[in-house]
mmCIF file of C-alpha atoms in Angstrom:
data_model
loop_
_atom_site.group_PDB
_atom_site.id
_atom_site.type_symbol
_atom_site.label_atom_id
_atom_site.label_comp_id
_atom_site.label_asym_id
_atom_site.label_seq_id
_atom_site.Cartn_x
_atom_site.Cartn_y
_atom_site.Cartn_z
ATOM 1 C CA UNK A 163 13.110 -2.245 -25.603
ATOM 2 C CA UNK A 164 14.832 -3.189 -28.857
ATOM 3 C CA UNK A 165 18.064 -4.440 -27.346
ATOM 4 C CA UNK A 166 19.165 -7.796 -28.761
ATOM 5 C CA UNK A 167 16.202 -7.860 -31.146
ATOM 6 C CA UNK A 168 16.261 -7.560 -34.898
ATOM 7 C CA UNK A 169 13.419 -5.043 -35.220
ATOM 8 C CA UNK A 170 13.068 -2.504 -37.931
ATOM 9 C CA UNK A 171 11.218 0.096 -35.842
ATOM 10 C CA UNK A 172 11.574 1.476 -32.351
ATOM 11 C CA UNK A 173 8.560 2.352 -30.213
ATOM 12 C CA UNK A 174 9.261 6.012 -30.987
ATOM 13 C CA UNK A 175 9.215 5.313 -34.734
ATOM 14 C CA UNK A 176 5.943 3.378 -34.431
ATOM 15 C CA UNK A 177 4.500 6.288 -32.450
ATOM 16 C CA UNK A 178 5.510 8.691 -35.194
ATOM 17 C CA UNK A 179 4.021 6.503 -37.937
ATOM 18 C CA UNK A 180 0.765 6.284 -35.982
ATOM 19 C CA UNK A 181 0.840 10.066 -35.376
ATOM 20 C CA UNK A 182 0.554 9.673 -31.613
ATOM 21 C CA UNK A 183 1.137 12.700 -29.411
ATOM 22 C CA UNK A 184 3.670 10.946 -27.164
ATOM 23 C CA UNK A 185 5.838 7.842 -27.298
ATOM 24 C CA UNK A 186 4.425 6.846 -23.918
ATOM 25 C CA UNK A 187 0.993 6.553 -25.569
ATOM 26 C CA UNK A 188 2.347 3.453 -27.305
ATOM 27 C CA UNK A 189 4.859 2.278 -24.678
ATOM 28 C CA UNK A 190 2.055 1.548 -22.202
ATOM 29 C CA UNK A 191 0.834 -1.169 -24.595
ATOM 30 C CA UNK A 192 4.302 -2.601 -25.273
ATOM 31 C CA UNK A 193 5.077 -2.819 -21.556
ATOM 32 C CA UNK A 194 1.641 -4.311 -20.811
ATOM 33 C CA UNK A 195 0.754 -1.437 -18.500
ATOM 34 C CA UNK A 196 -2.586 -0.963 -20.224
ATOM 35 C CA UNK A 197 -4.719 -2.753 -22.807
ATOM 36 C CA UNK A 198 -5.017 -0.927 -26.125
ATOM 37 C CA UNK A 199 -8.327 0.769 -26.825
ATOM 38 C CA UNK A 200 -10.446 -0.309 -29.783
ATOM 39 C CA UNK A 201 -9.862 3.144 -31.264
ATOM 40 C CA UNK A 202 -6.090 2.543 -31.130
ATOM 41 C CA UNK A 203 -6.437 -0.982 -32.565
ATOM 42 C CA UNK A 204 -8.493 0.379 -35.466
ATOM 43 C CA UNK A 205 -5.866 3.053 -36.146
ATOM 44 C CA UNK A 206 -3.085 0.437 -35.985
ATOM 45 C CA UNK A 207 -5.098 -1.893 -38.225
ATOM 46 C CA UNK A 208 -5.656 0.804 -40.849
ATOM 47 C CA UNK A 209 -2.052 2.016 -40.872
ATOM 48 C CA UNK A 210 -0.445 -1.413 -41.159
ATOM 49 C CA UNK A 211 -3.180 -3.143 -43.203
ATOM 50 C CA UNK A 212 -3.925 -5.684 -40.459
ATOM 51 C CA UNK A 213 -7.396 -7.213 -40.252
ATOM 52 C CA UNK A 214 -9.168 -5.712 -37.206
ATOM 53 C CA UNK A 215 -11.200 -8.901 -36.666
ATOM 54 C CA UNK A 216 -7.981 -10.892 -36.493
ATOM 55 C CA UNK A 217 -6.511 -8.485 -33.904
ATOM 56 C CA UNK A 218 -9.601 -8.270 -31.704
ATOM 57 C CA UNK A 219 -11.200 -11.703 -32.155
ATOM 58 C CA UNK A 220 -8.550 -13.962 -33.663
ATOM 59 C CA UNK A 221 -10.858 -14.579 -36.640
ATOM 60 C CA UNK A 222 -10.298 -14.405 -40.380
ATOM 61 C CA UNK A 223 -6.876 -13.775 -41.939
ATOM 62 C CA UNK A 224 -4.246 -11.481 -40.365
ATOM 63 C CA UNK A 225 -3.771 -9.176 -43.353
ATOM 64 C CA UNK A 226 -6.336 -6.956 -44.996
ATOM 65 C CA UNK A 227 -6.899 -7.021 -48.681
ATOM 66 C CA UNK A 228 -9.428 -5.597 -51.044
ATOM 67 C CA UNK A 229 -10.683 -6.688 -54.413
ATOM 68 C CA UNK A 230 -8.121 -4.476 -56.180
ATOM 69 C CA UNK A 231 -5.324 -6.483 -54.590
ATOM 70 C CA UNK A 232 -6.930 -9.896 -55.069
ATOM 71 C CA UNK A 233 -5.044 -11.369 -57.996
ATOM 72 C CA UNK A 234 -6.082 -14.546 -59.789
ATOM 73 C CA UNK A 235 -4.213 -14.434 -63.095
ATOM 74 C CA UNK A 236 -0.529 -14.019 -63.932
ATOM 75 C CA UNK A 237 -1.100 -11.016 -66.179
ATOM 76 C CA UNK A 238 -3.130 -9.264 -63.478
ATOM 77 C CA UNK A 239 -0.423 -10.091 -60.955
ATOM 78 C CA UNK A 240 2.313 -8.541 -63.078
ATOM 79 C CA UNK A 241 0.175 -5.490 -63.819
ATOM 80 C CA UNK A 242 -0.588 -5.018 -60.112
ATOM 81 C CA UNK A 243 3.110 -5.263 -59.211
ATOM 82 C CA UNK A 244 3.953 -2.654 -61.860
ATOM 83 C CA UNK A 245 1.101 -0.414 -60.694
ATOM 84 C CA UNK A 246 2.095 -0.569 -57.010
ATOM 85 C CA UNK A 247 5.805 -0.182 -57.801
ATOM 86 C CA UNK A 248 6.982 -1.873 -54.588
ATOM 87 C CA UNK A 249 10.371 -1.196 -53.038
ATOM 88 C CA UNK A 250 10.945 -4.940 -52.499
ATOM 89 C CA UNK A 251 9.195 -8.081 -53.737
ATOM 90 C CA UNK A 252 9.331 -11.139 -51.465
ATOM 91 C CA UNK A 253 8.439 -14.687 -52.421
ATOM 92 C CA UNK A 254 7.290 -16.453 -49.265
ATOM 93 C CA UNK A 255 7.391 -20.245 -49.403
ATOM 94 C CA UNK A 256 5.653 -22.402 -46.822
ATOM 95 C CA UNK A 257 7.740 -25.020 -45.072
ATOM 96 C CA UNK A 258 5.550 -27.837 -46.325
ATOM 97 C CA UNK A 259 5.760 -30.697 -48.747
ATOM 98 C CA UNK A 260 3.483 -28.786 -51.172
ATOM 99 C CA UNK A 261 5.768 -25.740 -51.315
ATOM 100 C CA UNK A 262 2.979 -23.137 -51.317
ATOM 101 C CA UNK A 263 4.474 -19.789 -52.312
ATOM 102 C CA UNK A 264 2.902 -16.334 -52.283
ATOM 103 C CA UNK A 265 4.124 -12.869 -53.183
ATOM 104 C CA UNK A 266 4.520 -10.097 -50.619
ATOM 105 C CA UNK A 267 5.148 -6.533 -51.798
ATOM 106 C CA UNK A 268 6.886 -3.986 -49.585
ATOM 107 C CA UNK A 269 5.248 -0.778 -50.783
ATOM 108 C CA UNK A 270 7.025 1.389 -48.209
ATOM 109 C CA UNK A 271 8.804 1.027 -44.867
ATOM 110 C CA UNK A 272 5.693 -0.060 -43.000
ATOM 111 C CA UNK A 273 3.110 -1.156 -45.561
ATOM 112 C CA UNK A 274 3.079 -4.577 -47.144
ATOM 113 C CA UNK A 275 0.580 -6.065 -49.570
ATOM 114 C CA UNK A 276 0.088 -9.786 -50.047
ATOM 115 C CA UNK A 277 -0.734 -10.723 -53.602
ATOM 116 C CA UNK A 278 -3.490 -13.264 -53.015
ATOM 117 C CA UNK A 279 -2.200 -15.668 -55.577
ATOM 118 C CA UNK A 280 -0.527 -18.891 -54.586
ATOM 119 C CA UNK A 281 1.947 -20.954 -56.566
ATOM 120 C CA UNK A 282 3.134 -24.435 -55.612
ATOM 121 C CA UNK A 283 6.819 -25.244 -56.065
ATOM 122 C CA UNK A 284 7.850 -28.678 -54.865
ATOM 123 C CA UNK A 285 9.289 -31.976 -55.990
ATOM 124 C CA UNK A 286 6.028 -33.596 -54.797
ATOM 125 C CA UNK A 287 3.582 -31.383 -56.683
ATOM 126 C CA UNK A 288 5.762 -29.813 -59.331
ATOM 127 C CA UNK A 289 4.353 -26.448 -60.279
ATOM 128 C CA UNK A 290 0.754 -25.339 -59.833
ATOM 129 C CA UNK A 291 -1.502 -22.409 -59.018
ATOM 130 C CA UNK A 292 -4.033 -21.735 -56.255
ATOM 131 C CA UNK A 293 -5.258 -19.035 -53.927
ATOM 132 C CA UNK A 294 -3.418 -17.921 -50.811
ATOM 133 C CA UNK A 295 -6.603 -18.474 -48.799
ATOM 134 C CA UNK A 296 -5.784 -22.188 -48.941
ATOM 135 C CA UNK A 297 -2.460 -21.497 -47.228
ATOM 136 C CA UNK A 298 -3.676 -19.426 -44.310
#
């Protein structure tokens, strides 16, 4: 399944992370042999912090967040990064003239947290601050 693809996890590794009894419990979804159950989608959503409404209905934003992770000020942002102690910090910049940039924290091998704080870096707008909700 992962031949010629740059994927971090195999189906077996995903199965282990999700604590499934058998790899085939997940393979049937990857190979489109069966539609995933809502119970499975909820488990997947919880484990990988994906919004269940986005998965099932295509509504709202793809990633979950809670008020603890909703950052509006620089000091809070730095404190949250120190508190979460991520393995890797990514700065994700939109390919747009405004240069919207947000921060993504890799907390562990399969959990990421988006700091809901948006900074603009561009020659058009210079430097500014907003919320990531404007980007998505």
